Short mmCIF file of C-alpha atoms and ligand atoms in Angstrom, two decimals:
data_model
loop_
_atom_site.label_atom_id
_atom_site.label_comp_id
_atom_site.label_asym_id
_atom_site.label_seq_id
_atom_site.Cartn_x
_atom_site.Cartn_y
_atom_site.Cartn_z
CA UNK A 228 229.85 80.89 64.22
CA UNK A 229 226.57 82.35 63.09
CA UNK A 230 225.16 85.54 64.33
CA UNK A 231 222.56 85.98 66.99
CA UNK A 232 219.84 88.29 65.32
CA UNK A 233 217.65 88.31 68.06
CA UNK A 234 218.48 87.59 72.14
CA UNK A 235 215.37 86.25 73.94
CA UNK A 236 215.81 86.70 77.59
CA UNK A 237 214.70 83.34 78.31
CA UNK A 238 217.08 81.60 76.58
CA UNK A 239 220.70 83.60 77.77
CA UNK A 240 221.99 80.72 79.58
CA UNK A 241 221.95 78.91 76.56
CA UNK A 242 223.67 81.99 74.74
CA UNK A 243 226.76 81.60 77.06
CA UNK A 244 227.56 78.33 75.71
CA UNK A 245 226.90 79.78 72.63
CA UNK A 246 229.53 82.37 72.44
CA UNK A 247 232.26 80.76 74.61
CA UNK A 248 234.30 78.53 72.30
CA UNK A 249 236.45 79.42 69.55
CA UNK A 250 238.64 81.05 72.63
CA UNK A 251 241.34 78.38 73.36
CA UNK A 252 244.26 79.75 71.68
CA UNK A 253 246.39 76.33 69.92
CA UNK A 254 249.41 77.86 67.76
CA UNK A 255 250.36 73.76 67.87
CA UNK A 256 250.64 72.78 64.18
CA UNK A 257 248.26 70.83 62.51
CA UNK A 258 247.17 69.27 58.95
CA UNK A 259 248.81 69.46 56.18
CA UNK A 260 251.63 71.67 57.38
CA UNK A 261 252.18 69.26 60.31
CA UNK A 262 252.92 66.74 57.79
CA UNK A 263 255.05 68.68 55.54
CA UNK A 264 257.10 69.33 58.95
CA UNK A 265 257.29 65.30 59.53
CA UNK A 266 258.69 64.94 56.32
CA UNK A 267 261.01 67.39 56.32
CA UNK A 268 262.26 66.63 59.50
CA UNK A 269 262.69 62.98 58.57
CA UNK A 270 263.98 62.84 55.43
CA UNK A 271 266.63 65.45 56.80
CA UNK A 272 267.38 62.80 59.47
CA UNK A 273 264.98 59.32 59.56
CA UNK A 274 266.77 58.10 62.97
CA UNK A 275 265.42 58.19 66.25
CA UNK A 276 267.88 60.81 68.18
CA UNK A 277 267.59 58.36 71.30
CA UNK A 278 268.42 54.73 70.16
CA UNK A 279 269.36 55.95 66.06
CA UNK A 280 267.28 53.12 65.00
CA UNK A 281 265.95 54.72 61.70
CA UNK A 282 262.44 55.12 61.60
CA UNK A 283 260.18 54.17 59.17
CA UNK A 284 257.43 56.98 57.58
CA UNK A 285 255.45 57.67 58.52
CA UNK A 286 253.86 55.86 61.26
CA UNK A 287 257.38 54.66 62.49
CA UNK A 288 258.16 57.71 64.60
CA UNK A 289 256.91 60.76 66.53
CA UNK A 290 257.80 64.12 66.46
CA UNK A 291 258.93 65.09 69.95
CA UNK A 292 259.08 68.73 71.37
CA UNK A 293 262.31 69.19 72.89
CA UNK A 294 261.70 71.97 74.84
CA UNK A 295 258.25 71.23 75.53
CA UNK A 296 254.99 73.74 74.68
CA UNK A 297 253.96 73.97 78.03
CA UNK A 298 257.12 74.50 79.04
CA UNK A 299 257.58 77.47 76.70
CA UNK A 300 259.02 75.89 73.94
CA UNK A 301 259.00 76.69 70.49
CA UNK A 302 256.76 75.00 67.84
CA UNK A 303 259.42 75.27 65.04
CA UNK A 304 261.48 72.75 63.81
CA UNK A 305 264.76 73.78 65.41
CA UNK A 306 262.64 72.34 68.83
CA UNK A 307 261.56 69.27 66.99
CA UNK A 308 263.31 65.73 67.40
CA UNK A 309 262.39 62.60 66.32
CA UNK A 310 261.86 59.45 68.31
CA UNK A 311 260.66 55.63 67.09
CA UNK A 312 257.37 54.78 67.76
CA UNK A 313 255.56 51.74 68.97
CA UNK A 314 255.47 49.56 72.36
CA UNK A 315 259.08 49.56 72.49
CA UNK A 316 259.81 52.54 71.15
CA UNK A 317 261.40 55.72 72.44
CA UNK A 318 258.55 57.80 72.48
CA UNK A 319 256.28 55.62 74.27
CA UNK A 320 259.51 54.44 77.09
CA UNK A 321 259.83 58.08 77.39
CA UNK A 322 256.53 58.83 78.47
CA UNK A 323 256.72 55.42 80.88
CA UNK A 324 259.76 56.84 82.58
CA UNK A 325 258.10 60.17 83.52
CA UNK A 326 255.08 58.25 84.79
CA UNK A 327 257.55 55.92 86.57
CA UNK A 328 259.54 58.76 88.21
CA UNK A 329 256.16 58.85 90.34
CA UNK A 330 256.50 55.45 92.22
ZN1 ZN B 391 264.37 55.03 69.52
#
């Protein structure tokens, strides 16, 4: 973020928005060492821990939170499971059941 030499009055509205982000704390994973994680994970076990289909890398799965962030859970790989991707896959049905639990 770059620094603010010089605050004009007229424009500290505008400052607000200036100096607000970079707040939201994400300790999610991401990048590279999100990837290394996927392949670890899978090539540990490639099949989906619902139906055991094995899934194919790397676009043939998700990496699920079993206990999930919002919920507390850790972001480590002991919380991580992996479920098969794809309109009929586990990860998608999963999410279509908790929507469907609404009806
Ligand atoms: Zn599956």
């Amino acid at each position: 973020m770059g620094k603010l030499k010089t605050l004009r009055p007229r424009v500290q509205t505008m400052d607000v928005r200036i100096v607000k982000p970079m707040v939201i704390a994400d300790n999610r994973m991401t990048g590279y060492k999100l990837q290394q994680r996927r392949m670890r994970l899978w090539r540990h076990n490639p099949c989906c821990v619902k139906c055991g289909r094995v899934t194919e890398y790397p676009h043939g799965f998700e990496l699920d939170h079993i206990v999930p962030l919002y919920l507390g859970g850790e972001d480590a790989d002991g919380n991580c499971q992996i479920l098969c991707n794809g309109p009929e896959g586990c990860h998608g049905k999963k999410t279509r059941d908790d929507m469907n639990q609404l009806k």
